[in-house]
PDB file of C-alpha atoms in Angstrom:
ATOM      1  CA  MET A 231      78.781  55.724 -98.459  1.00 46.00           C
ATOM      2  CA  GLU A 232      79.445  57.364-101.774  1.00 47.00           C
ATOM      3  CA  GLU A 233      79.899  61.035-101.084  1.00 46.00           C
ATOM      4  CA  TYR A 234      82.218  61.133 -98.046  1.00 46.00           C
ATOM      5  CA  THR A 235      85.307  61.216-100.242  1.00 46.00           C
ATOM      6  CA  GLN A 236      84.250  64.682-101.298  1.00 47.00           C
ATOM      7  CA  GLY A 237      83.885  65.831 -97.692  1.00 47.00           C
ATOM      8  CA  GLU A 238      80.082  65.884 -97.752  1.00 53.00           C
ATOM      9  CA  ILE A 239      77.995  63.430 -95.749  1.00 55.00           C
ATOM     10  CA  ASN A 240      74.197  63.577 -95.697  1.00 71.00           C
ATOM     11  CA  LEU A 241      71.973  61.800 -93.212  1.00 77.00           C
ATOM     12  CA  LYS A 242      70.932  59.020 -95.630  1.00 77.00           C
ATOM     13  CA  ASP A 243      74.545  58.222 -96.447  1.00 72.00           C
ATOM     14  CA  LEU A 244      75.410  58.092 -92.745  1.00 72.00           C
ATOM     15  CA  VAL A 245      72.515  55.749 -91.957  1.00 78.00           C
ATOM     16  CA  ASP A 246      73.433  53.506 -94.864  1.00 76.00           C
ATOM     17  CA  PHE A 247      77.052  53.465 -93.723  1.00 74.00           C
ATOM     18  CA  LEU A 248      76.101  52.534 -90.144  1.00 75.00           C
ATOM     19  CA  LEU A 249      73.787  49.760 -91.349  1.00 78.00           C
ATOM     20  CA  LYS A 250      76.393  48.437 -93.750  1.00 78.00           C
ATOM     21  CA  TYR A 251      79.053  48.139 -91.067  1.00 77.00           C
ATOM     22  CA  LYS A 252      76.809  47.721 -88.022  1.00 81.00           C
ATOM     23  CA  PHE A 253      78.471  44.442 -87.043  1.00 85.00           C
ATOM     24  CA  ILE A 254      81.978  45.913 -86.998  1.00 84.00           C
ATOM     25  CA  ILE A 255      80.857  49.116 -85.258  1.00 84.00           C
ATOM     26  CA  SER A 256      78.724  47.385 -82.638  1.00 86.00           C
ATOM     27  CA  THR A 257      81.335  44.703 -81.932  1.00 89.00           C
ATOM     28  CA  ILE A 258      84.263  47.116 -81.439  1.00 89.00           C
ATOM     29  CA  THR A 259      82.097  49.485 -79.390  1.00 90.00           C
ATOM     30  CA  PHE A 260      80.780  46.646 -77.225  1.00 90.00           C
ATOM     31  CA  PHE A 261      84.177  45.165 -76.449  1.00 91.00           C
ATOM     32  CA  GLY A 262      85.641  48.623 -75.897  1.00 89.00           C
ATOM     33  CA  ALA A 263      82.882  49.385 -73.404  1.00 90.00           C
ATOM     34  CA  ILE A 264      83.466  46.057 -71.621  1.00 93.00           C
ATOM     35  CA  LEU A 265      87.211  46.708 -71.414  1.00 93.00           C
ATOM     36  CA  SER A 266      86.640  50.194 -70.015  1.00 90.00           C
ATOM     37  CA  VAL A 267      84.332  48.746 -67.342  1.00 91.00           C
ATOM     38  CA  LEU A 268      86.853  46.056 -66.426  1.00 91.00           C
ATOM     39  CA  TYR A 269      89.631  48.646 -66.295  1.00 89.00           C
ATOM     40  CA  ALA A 270      87.545  50.926 -64.062  1.00 87.00           C
ATOM     41  CA  LEU A 271      86.849  48.035 -61.693  1.00 86.00           C
ATOM     42  CA  THR A 272      90.576  47.287 -61.308  1.00 84.00           C
ATOM     43  CA  LEU A 273      91.299  50.793 -60.031  1.00 86.00           C
ATOM     44  CA  SER A 274      91.594  51.246 -56.279  1.00 87.00           C
ATOM     45  CA  ASN A 275      89.376  53.669 -54.404  1.00 91.00           C
ATOM     46  CA  TYR A 276      91.046  56.748 -52.974  1.00 93.00           C
ATOM     47  CA  TYR A 277      89.744  58.881 -50.113  1.00 95.00           C
ATOM     48  CA  GLN A 278      90.546  62.515 -49.436  1.00 95.00           C
ATOM     49  CA  SER A 279      90.651  64.228 -46.068  1.00 95.00           C
ATOM     50  CA  SER A 280      91.188  67.964 -45.662  1.00 95.00           C
ATOM     51  CA  ALA A 281      91.781  70.568 -42.981  1.00 95.00           C
ATOM     52  CA  LEU A 282      91.365  74.329 -42.968  1.00 95.00           C
ATOM     53  CA  LEU A 283      94.149  76.218 -41.200  1.00 94.00           C
ATOM     54  CA  LYS A 284      94.754  79.807 -40.234  1.00 92.00           C
ATOM     55  CA  PRO A 285      98.350  81.014 -39.912  1.00 90.00           C
ATOM     56  CA  THR A 286      98.868  82.094 -36.323  1.00 83.00           C
ATOM     57  CA  GLU A 287      99.483  85.821 -35.987  1.00 70.00           C
ATOM     58  CA  SER A 288     103.052  86.612 -35.043  1.00 55.00           C
ATOM     59  CA  GLN A 289     103.414  87.317 -31.345  1.00 41.00           C
ATOM     60  CA  SER A 290     106.611  89.239 -31.737  1.00 41.00           C
ATOM     61  CA  SER A 291     106.434  92.998 -31.493  1.00 40.00           C
ATOM     62  CA  SER A 292     107.580  93.514 -35.058  1.00 44.00           C
ATOM     63  CA  SER A 293     105.805  96.843 -35.455  1.00 42.00           C
ATOM     64  CA  THR A 294     107.586  98.246 -32.432  1.00 43.00           C
ATOM     65  CA  LEU A 295     110.905  96.924 -33.640  1.00 45.00           C
ATOM     66  CA  SER A 296     110.560  97.973 -37.270  1.00 46.00           C
ATOM     67  CA  GLN A 297     112.706 101.053 -36.587  1.00 45.00           C
ATOM     68  CA  PHE A 298     115.491  98.703 -35.526  1.00 48.00           C
ATOM     69  CA  GLY A 299     115.224  96.453 -38.574  1.00 49.00           C
ATOM     70  CA  GLY A 300     118.680  97.371 -39.817  1.00 48.00           C
ATOM     71  CA  LEU A 301     120.243  96.645 -36.477  1.00 49.00           C
ATOM     72  CA  ALA A 302     118.375  93.349 -36.203  1.00 50.00           C
ATOM     73  CA  SER A 303     119.615  92.247 -39.607  1.00 50.00           C
ATOM     74  CA  LEU A 304     123.183  93.034 -38.631  1.00 47.00           C
ATOM     75  CA  THR A 305     122.867  90.856 -35.543  1.00 49.00           C
ATOM     76  CA  GLY A 306     121.251  88.035 -37.521  1.00 49.00           C
ATOM     77  CA  ILE A 307     117.850  88.361 -35.826  1.00 51.00           C
ATOM     78  CA  ARG A 308     114.823  87.696 -38.026  1.00 52.00           C
ATOM     79  CA  ILE A 309     111.899  90.066 -37.600  1.00 51.00           C
ATOM     80  CA  PRO A 310     108.721  88.925 -39.395  1.00 51.00           C
ATOM     81  CA  SER A 311     108.145  91.034 -42.495  1.00 50.00           C
ATOM     82  CA  GLY A 312     104.421  90.380 -42.721  1.00 51.00           C
ATOM     83  CA  ALA A 313     101.667  87.771 -42.859  1.00 57.00           C
ATOM     84  CA  SER A 314     102.379  86.799 -46.458  1.00 69.00           C
ATOM     85  CA  SER A 315     106.008  85.878 -45.777  1.00 79.00           C
ATOM     86  CA  GLU A 316     105.035  83.817 -42.727  1.00 83.00           C
ATOM     87  CA  THR A 317     102.364  81.999 -44.743  1.00 87.00           C
ATOM     88  CA  GLN A 318     104.830  81.284 -47.523  1.00 89.00           C
ATOM     89  CA  LEU A 319     107.257  79.874 -44.968  1.00 89.00           C
ATOM     90  CA  ILE A 320     104.516  77.505 -43.778  1.00 91.00           C
ATOM     91  CA  ILE A 321     103.693  76.356 -47.313  1.00 92.00           C
ATOM     92  CA  GLU A 322     107.305  75.826 -48.347  1.00 93.00           C
ATOM     93  CA  THR A 323     107.995  73.949 -45.104  1.00 93.00           C
ATOM     94  CA  LEU A 324     105.104  71.586 -45.883  1.00 94.00           C
ATOM     95  CA  ARG A 325     106.525  70.971 -49.357  1.00 94.00           C
ATOM     96  CA  SER A 326     110.097  70.391 -48.238  1.00 94.00           C
ATOM     97  CA  ARG A 327     111.966  67.084 -48.195  1.00 94.00           C
ATOM     98  CA  ASP A 328     113.368  67.877 -44.749  1.00 94.00           C
ATOM     99  CA  PHE A 329     109.851  68.129 -43.362  1.00 95.00           C
ATOM    100  CA  LEU A 330     108.905  64.724 -44.760  1.00 95.00           C
ATOM    101  CA  GLY A 331     112.139  63.301 -43.369  1.00 94.00           C
ATOM    102  CA  ARG A 332     111.162  64.604 -39.948  1.00 94.00           C
ATOM    103  CA  ILE A 333     107.774  62.873 -40.181  1.00 95.00           C
ATOM    104  CA  ILE A 334     109.296  59.574 -41.312  1.00 94.00           C
ATOM    105  CA  LEU A 335     111.818  59.737 -38.465  1.00 93.00           C
ATOM    106  CA  ASN A 336     109.189  60.388 -35.784  1.00 93.00           C
ATOM    107  CA  TYR A 337     106.252  58.322 -37.057  1.00 94.00           C
ATOM    108  CA  ASP A 338     105.783  54.840 -38.500  1.00 91.00           C
ATOM    109  CA  VAL A 339     104.135  55.954 -41.765  1.00 94.00           C
ATOM    110  CA  LEU A 340     106.530  54.816 -44.491  1.00 94.00           C
ATOM    111  CA  ALA A 341     104.917  51.424 -45.142  1.00 93.00           C
ATOM    112  CA  ASP A 342     101.396  52.864 -45.193  1.00 94.00           C
ATOM    113  CA  LEU A 343     102.512  55.657 -47.487  1.00 94.00           C
ATOM    114  CA  LEU A 344     104.426  53.557 -50.026  1.00 93.00           C
ATOM    115  CA  ALA A 345     103.342  49.916 -49.741  1.00 92.00           C
ATOM    116  CA  THR A 346      99.564  50.022 -49.384  1.00 93.00           C
ATOM    117  CA  ASP A 347      97.787  47.449 -51.556  1.00 92.00           C
ATOM    118  CA  TYR A 348      94.235  48.182 -50.451  1.00 91.00           C
ATOM    119  CA  PHE A 349      92.148  49.103 -47.427  1.00 92.00           C
ATOM    120  CA  ASP A 350      90.091  46.371 -45.749  1.00 91.00           C
ATOM    121  CA  HIS A 351      86.909  48.162 -44.695  1.00 90.00           C
ATOM    122  CA  ALA A 352      85.641  45.159 -42.737  1.00 89.00           C
ATOM    123  CA  LYS A 353      88.758  45.021 -40.557  1.00 89.00           C
ATOM    124  CA  GLY A 354      89.438  48.746 -40.756  1.00 89.00           C
ATOM    125  CA  GLU A 355      93.088  48.229 -41.599  1.00 91.00           C
ATOM    126  CA  ILE A 356      95.569  48.629 -44.433  1.00 93.00           C
ATOM    127  CA  ILE A 357      96.631  45.533 -46.353  1.00 92.00           C
ATOM    128  CA  HIS A 358     100.204  45.981 -47.570  1.00 92.00           C
ATOM    129  CA  ASP A 359     101.743  44.762 -50.797  1.00 91.00           C
ATOM    130  CA  ILE A 360     103.405  41.476 -49.773  1.00 91.00           C
ATOM    131  CA  LYS A 361     106.027  41.904 -52.509  1.00 91.00           C
ATOM    132  CA  GLN A 362     107.248  45.082 -50.883  1.00 92.00           C
ATOM    133  CA  TYR A 363     106.627  44.904 -47.151  1.00 92.00           C
ATOM    134  CA  ASN A 364     106.263  42.183 -44.504  1.00 91.00           C
ATOM    135  CA  LYS A 365     103.912  43.632 -41.921  1.00 88.00           C
ATOM    136  CA  GLU A 366     104.443  40.897 -39.310  1.00 89.00           C
ATOM    137  CA  LYS A 367     108.220  41.333 -39.299  1.00 88.00           C
ATOM    138  CA  LYS A 368     108.009  45.054 -40.137  1.00 89.00           C
ATOM    139  CA  LEU A 369     110.569  44.421 -42.843  1.00 92.00           C
ATOM    140  CA  TRP A 370     110.951  45.830 -46.354  1.00 93.00           C
ATOM    141  CA  ILE A 371     111.464  42.965 -48.829  1.00 91.00           C
ATOM    142  CA  ARG A 372     111.111  44.678 -52.206  1.00 91.00           C
ATOM    143  CA  ASP A 373     113.584  43.765 -54.943  1.00 88.00           C
ATOM    144  CA  VAL A 374     115.352  46.878 -56.227  1.00 86.00           C
ATOM    145  CA  ASN A 375     118.583  47.709 -58.005  1.00 89.00           C
ATOM    146  CA  TYR A 376     121.392  49.970 -56.811  1.00 86.00           C
ATOM    147  CA  PRO A 377     121.369  52.775 -55.698  1.00 86.00           C
ATOM    148  CA  PHE A 378     117.969  51.966 -54.204  1.00 87.00           C
ATOM    149  CA  LYS A 379     117.608  49.895 -51.057  1.00 90.00           C
ATOM    150  CA  PRO A 380     114.803  47.608 -49.850  1.00 91.00           C
ATOM    151  CA  LYS A 381     113.702  50.316 -47.422  1.00 92.00           C
ATOM    152  CA  PRO A 382     112.754  53.413 -49.449  1.00 93.00           C
ATOM    153  CA  SER A 383     114.706  56.597 -48.843  1.00 92.00           C
ATOM    154  CA  VAL A 384     113.191  59.981 -48.055  1.00 93.00           C
ATOM    155  CA  LEU A 385     113.812  61.004 -51.679  1.00 93.00           C
ATOM    156  CA  GLU A 386     111.762  58.047 -52.933  1.00 92.00           C
ATOM    157  CA  ALA A 387     109.032  58.698 -50.400  1.00 93.00           C
ATOM    158  CA  TYR A 388     108.973  62.384 -51.339  1.00 95.00           C
ATOM    159  CA  GLU A 389     107.593  61.651 -54.811  1.00 93.00           C
ATOM    160  CA  THR A 390     104.664  59.730 -53.329  1.00 93.00           C
ATOM    161  CA  TYR A 391     104.235  62.343 -50.604  1.00 95.00           C
ATOM    162  CA  MET A 392     103.780  65.109 -53.179  1.00 94.00           C
ATOM    163  CA  GLU A 393     101.166  62.980 -54.972  1.00 93.00           C
ATOM    164  CA  THR A 394      99.376  62.194 -51.711  1.00 94.00           C
ATOM    165  CA  PHE A 395      99.558  65.671 -50.191  1.00 92.00           C
ATOM    166  CA  ARG A 396      98.285  68.974 -51.595  1.00 94.00           C
ATOM    167  CA  VAL A 397      98.167  72.493 -50.140  1.00 93.00           C
ATOM    168  CA  GLU A 398      96.113  75.483 -51.285  1.00 93.00           C
ATOM    169  CA  HIS A 399      96.391  79.097 -50.120  1.00 92.00           C
ATOM    170  CA  ASN A 400      93.566  81.619 -50.280  1.00 91.00           C
ATOM    171  CA  GLU A 401      95.374  84.912 -50.807  1.00 87.00           C
ATOM    172  CA  ILE A 402      92.288  86.937 -49.839  1.00 88.00           C
ATOM    173  CA  THR A 403      91.624  85.312 -46.453  1.00 89.00           C
ATOM    174  CA  ASP A 404      95.212  84.012 -45.982  1.00 89.00           C
ATOM    175  CA  TYR A 405      93.722  80.654 -44.953  1.00 93.00           C
ATOM    176  CA  ILE A 406      95.468  77.413 -45.908  1.00 93.00           C
ATOM    177  CA  THR A 407      93.723  74.184 -46.893  1.00 95.00           C
ATOM    178  CA  ILE A 408      95.654  70.928 -46.752  1.00 95.00           C
ATOM    179  CA  TYR A 409      94.496  67.746 -48.501  1.00 96.00           C
ATOM    180  CA  VAL A 410      95.689  64.160 -48.125  1.00 95.00           C
ATOM    181  CA  GLU A 411      94.435  61.489 -50.537  1.00 95.00           C
ATOM    182  CA  HIS A 412      95.046  57.787 -49.887  1.00 94.00           C
ATOM    183  CA  LYS A 413      93.582  54.323 -50.353  1.00 94.00           C
ATOM    184  CA  SER A 414      92.831  54.274 -46.633  1.00 94.00           C
ATOM    185  CA  PRO A 415      90.387  56.916 -45.351  1.00 95.00           C
ATOM    186  CA  VAL A 416      91.735  56.367 -41.836  1.00 95.00           C
ATOM    187  CA  PHE A 417      95.336  56.927 -42.884  1.00 95.00           C
ATOM    188  CA  ALA A 418      94.341  60.027 -44.877  1.00 95.00           C
ATOM    189  CA  LYS A 419      92.929  61.585 -41.707  1.00 95.00           C
ATOM    190  CA  ASN A 420      95.713  60.403 -39.396  1.00 95.00           C
ATOM    191  CA  PHE A 421      98.503  61.459 -41.746  1.00 96.00           C
ATOM    192  CA  LEU A 422      96.935  64.898 -42.095  1.00 96.00           C
ATOM    193  CA  GLU A 423      96.888  65.263 -38.308  1.00 95.00           C
ATOM    194  CA  ILE A 424     100.562  64.254 -38.197  1.00 96.00           C
ATOM    195  CA  ILE A 425     101.429  66.861 -40.831  1.00 95.00           C
ATOM    196  CA  ILE A 426      99.733  69.649 -38.867  1.00 95.00           C
ATOM    197  CA  THR A 427     101.281  68.567 -35.554  1.00 93.00           C
ATOM    198  CA  GLU A 428     104.783  68.346 -37.003  1.00 94.00           C
ATOM    199  CA  LEU A 429     104.381  71.652 -38.829  1.00 93.00           C
ATOM    200  CA  ASN A 430     103.713  73.452 -35.555  1.00 91.00           C
ATOM    201  CA  LYS A 431     106.499  71.596 -33.763  1.00 89.00           C
ATOM    202  CA  SER A 432     109.028  72.187 -36.530  1.00 88.00           C
ATOM    203  CA  LEU A 433     108.490  75.933 -36.821  1.00 86.00           C
ATOM    204  CA  LYS A 434     108.209  76.300 -33.041  1.00 84.00           C
ATOM    205  CA  GLU A 435     111.543  74.574 -32.467  1.00 82.00           C
ATOM    206  CA  LYS A 436     113.172  76.633 -35.189  1.00 83.00           C
ATOM    207  CA  ALA A 437     111.859  79.905 -33.732  1.00 77.00           C
ATOM    208  CA  TYR A 438     112.958  78.886 -30.223  1.00 76.00           C
ATOM    209  CA  ALA A 439     116.484  78.001 -31.374  1.00 75.00           C
ATOM    210  CA  GLU A 440     116.827  81.264 -33.308  1.00 74.00           C
ATOM    211  CA  ALA A 441     115.569  83.306 -30.357  1.00 71.00           C
ATOM    212  CA  ASP A 442     117.908  81.507 -27.954  1.00 69.00           C
ATOM    213  CA  MET A 443     120.948  82.182 -30.150  1.00 71.00           C
ATOM    214  CA  ALA A 444     119.894  85.807 -30.607  1.00 70.00           C
ATOM    215  CA  LEU A 445     119.508  86.292 -26.844  1.00 68.00           C
ATOM    216  CA  ASN A 446     122.990  84.990 -26.133  1.00 69.00           C
ATOM    217  CA  TYR A 447     124.408  87.402 -28.679  1.00 68.00           C
ATOM    218  CA  LEU A 448     122.349  90.385 -27.507  1.00 68.00           C
ATOM    219  CA  ARG A 449     123.274  89.944 -23.851  1.00 67.00           C
ATOM    220  CA  GLU A 450     126.943  90.154 -24.719  1.00 65.00           C
ATOM    221  CA  GLU A 451     126.394  93.198 -26.909  1.00 64.00           C
ATOM    222  CA  ILE A 452     124.384  95.029 -24.232  1.00 65.00           C
ATOM    223  CA  VAL A 453     127.224  94.605 -21.740  1.00 61.00           C
ATOM    224  CA  ASN A 454     129.816  95.890 -24.214  1.00 64.00           C
ATOM    225  CA  GLU A 455     127.751  98.685 -25.808  1.00 57.00           C
ATOM    226  CA  LYS A 456     128.627 102.215 -24.612  1.00 57.00           C
ATOM    227  CA  ILE A 457     126.158 104.277 -26.649  1.00 54.00           C
ATOM    228  CA  ASN A 458     122.854 104.520 -24.763  1.00 55.00           C
ATOM    229  CA  SER A 459     120.639 104.748 -27.845  1.00 57.00           C
ATOM    230  CA  LEU A 460     122.080 101.540 -29.301  1.00 62.00           C
ATOM    231  CA  LYS A 461     121.905  99.857 -25.915  1.00 58.00           C
ATOM    232  CA  GLU A 462     118.189 100.733 -25.718  1.00 66.00           C
ATOM    233  CA  ALA A 463     117.643  99.235 -29.177  1.00 64.00           C
ATOM    234  CA  LEU A 464     119.441  96.066 -28.152  1.00 62.00           C
ATOM    235  CA  ILE A 465     117.305  95.819 -25.030  1.00 63.00           C
ATOM    236  CA  GLN A 466     114.123  96.054 -27.119  1.00 67.00           C
ATOM    237  CA  LEU A 467     115.419  93.376 -29.433  1.00 70.00           C
ATOM    238  CA  THR A 468     116.152  91.257 -26.375  1.00 69.00           C
ATOM    239  CA  GLU A 469     112.580  91.713 -25.139  1.00 65.00           C
ATOM    240  CA  SER A 470     111.295  90.608 -28.533  1.00 68.00           C
ATOM    241  CA  GLN A 471     113.338  87.402 -28.447  1.00 66.00           C
ATOM    242  CA  LEU A 472     112.238  86.693 -24.854  1.00 65.00           C
ATOM    243  CA  ASN A 473     108.654  87.115 -26.020  1.00 66.00           C
ATOM    244  CA  THR A 474     109.279  84.669 -28.865  1.00 67.00           C
ATOM    245  CA  LYS A 475     110.685  82.076 -26.455  1.00 64.00           C
ATOM    246  CA  MET A 476     107.700  82.508 -24.162  1.00 61.00           C
ATOM    247  CA  VAL A 477     105.243  82.007 -27.038  1.00 64.00           C
ATOM    248  CA  THR A 478     107.015  78.875 -28.267  1.00 67.00           C
ATOM    249  CA  ASN A 479     106.788  77.408 -24.768  1.00 64.00           C
ATOM    250  CA  ILE A 480     103.080  78.018 -24.220  1.00 62.00           C
ATOM    251  CA  LYS A 481     101.532  77.651 -27.710  1.00 70.00           C
ATOM    252  CA  ASP A 482     101.071  74.253 -29.344  1.00 71.00           C
ATOM    253  CA  ASP A 483      99.524  75.870 -32.432  1.00 79.00           C
ATOM    254  CA  TYR A 484     102.542  78.115 -32.924  1.00 78.00           C
ATOM    255  CA  ALA A 485     102.447  78.215 -36.743  1.00 83.00           C
ATOM    256  CA  VAL A 486      98.841  77.388 -37.635  1.00 89.00           C
ATOM    257  CA  THR A 487      95.491  77.202 -35.877  1.00 90.00           C
ATOM    258  CA  ILE A 488      93.011  74.527 -36.969  1.00 91.00           C
ATOM    259  CA  ILE A 489      89.696  75.992 -38.133  1.00 93.00           C
ATOM    260  CA  ASP A 490      88.250  72.812 -39.629  1.00 93.00           C
ATOM    261  CA  LYS A 491      89.979  69.695 -38.336  1.00 93.00           C
ATOM    262  CA  PRO A 492      90.820  66.549 -40.376  1.00 94.00           C
ATOM    263  CA  TYR A 493      88.090  63.928 -40.725  1.00 94.00           C
ATOM    264  CA  ILE A 494      87.692  60.348 -41.941  1.00 93.00           C
ATOM    265  CA  PRO A 495      86.100  60.644 -45.410  1.00 93.00           C
ATOM    266  CA  GLU A 496      83.061  58.457 -46.066  1.00 91.00           C
ATOM    267  CA  LYS A 497      82.972  58.759 -49.864  1.00 91.00           C
ATOM    268  CA  LYS A 498      85.763  58.042 -52.319  1.00 90.00           C
ATOM    269  CA  SER A 499      87.364  60.959 -54.150  1.00 88.00           C
ATOM    270  CA  LYS A 500      88.442  58.875 -57.144  1.00 87.00           C
ATOM    271  CA  PRO A 501      88.239  57.116 -59.508  1.00 85.00           C
ATOM    272  CA  GLN A 502      85.100  58.339 -61.275  1.00 88.00           C
ATOM    273  CA  ARG A 503      84.253  54.960 -62.805  1.00 86.00           C
ATOM    274  CA  SER A 504      81.151  56.121 -64.644  1.00 89.00           C
ATOM    275  CA  ILE A 505      83.144  58.802 -66.470  1.00 92.00           C
ATOM    276  CA  ILE A 506      85.866  56.287 -67.354  1.00 90.00           C
ATOM    277  CA  CYS A 507      83.236  53.919 -68.798  1.00 91.00           C
ATOM    278  CA  ILE A 508      81.533  56.690 -70.786  1.00 93.00           C
ATOM    279  CA  ILE A 509      84.818  57.972 -72.221  1.00 94.00           C
ATOM    280  CA  GLY A 510      85.928  54.406 -73.019  1.00 91.00           C
ATOM    281  CA  THR A 511      82.675  53.689 -74.835  1.00 91.00           C
ATOM    282  CA  ILE A 512      82.856  56.910 -76.852  1.00 93.00           C
ATOM    283  CA  LEU A 513      86.467  56.246 -77.844  1.00 94.00           C
ATOM    284  CA  SER A 514      85.554  52.695 -78.836  1.00 90.00           C
ATOM    285  CA  PHE A 515      82.728  53.981 -81.022  1.00 88.00           C
ATOM    286  CA  LEU A 516      85.054  56.478 -82.733  1.00 91.00           C
ATOM    287  CA  ILE A 517      87.646  53.740 -83.302  1.00 91.00           C
ATOM    288  CA  SER A 518      84.968  51.490 -84.768  1.00 87.00           C
ATOM    289  CA  MET A 519      83.845  54.262 -87.128  1.00 86.00           C
ATOM    290  CA  LEU A 520      87.414  54.846 -88.301  1.00 89.00           C
ATOM    291  CA  THR A 521      87.924  51.114 -88.776  1.00 87.00           C
ATOM    292  CA  ALA A 522      84.749  50.868 -90.833  1.00 82.00           C
ATOM    293  CA  TYR A 523      85.756  53.927 -92.845  1.00 82.00           C
ATOM    294  CA  PHE A 524      89.141  52.487 -93.841  1.00 84.00           C
ATOM    295  CA  ILE A 525      87.568  49.108 -94.683  1.00 83.00           C
ATOM    296  CA  ASP A 526      85.029  50.875 -96.872  1.00 75.00           C
ATOM    297  CA  ARG A 527      87.759  52.864 -98.599  1.00 78.00           C
ATOM    298  CA  ARG A 528      89.723  49.727 -99.402  1.00 78.00           C
ATOM    299  CA  ARG A 529      86.637  48.052-100.847  1.00 74.00           C
ATOM    300  CA  GLN A 530      85.939  50.913-103.231  1.00 71.00           C
ATOM    301  CA  PRO A 531      87.204  50.419-106.788  1.00 66.00           C
ATOM    302  CA  GLU A 532      90.161  52.626-107.670  1.00 57.00           C
ATOM    303  CA  GLY A 533      89.624  55.479-110.104  1.00 48.00           C
TER     304      GLY A 533
END
């Protein structure tokens, strides 16, 4: 191709160039395409389950108690400041290390989360990486250096958790969508159910403990308070905390209500093998063209 050194390539030159180096171009492109196919086939399938949640409306009489907000803050009582703050609390709880630690403590999910090799669809069970975990003995056997231990810590698990779990918030509807992606479609669904259950339990227990502490304080203050107006305010705050304790006792979906429950996905979410193969083939063709170009340049006489 004579004119490309001047930055101008016409169709005849391009055709001549392709014919001249067709063996190099076709060979590199072919092997690149084969490698991209082989690479795509080595990738494990992942499945994604999701659930649509609605933050449960606060049952506390915050509107009635808004006039006593200053007093409540002085006594250490938290009055909900609005739907957005409650939703943000839910999201940040889901993303917290403490929340994952709670799940790991209460459920046997660590091996499935961190040591899954692949999912056996015929048996419907997870096959674990034998270099990391012995399923029969339920023993971690991975070889790691200090400060890591054979059994992964919550901090180690947290990195995988944040890759496996994703949360989205629709600011218009205030709905929350949670996604879990895993090699096992069954685990993706089950782990998502665990997350929702523990979210409600965690925030319910926290609200109950806060209300119980506030009640103990308020009862003492009511007895000691001499000013009637302040005593009336304390009584209303007491009623609010009693209402909170009642709600935490009777509502399982204290923090969120399930609108669309988790499901076992039937189709994989990734990888997109066809796209990987197409991109690999295109890159191989470009590499072959560059290779042919540099060979052609070297063959040209200098000057």
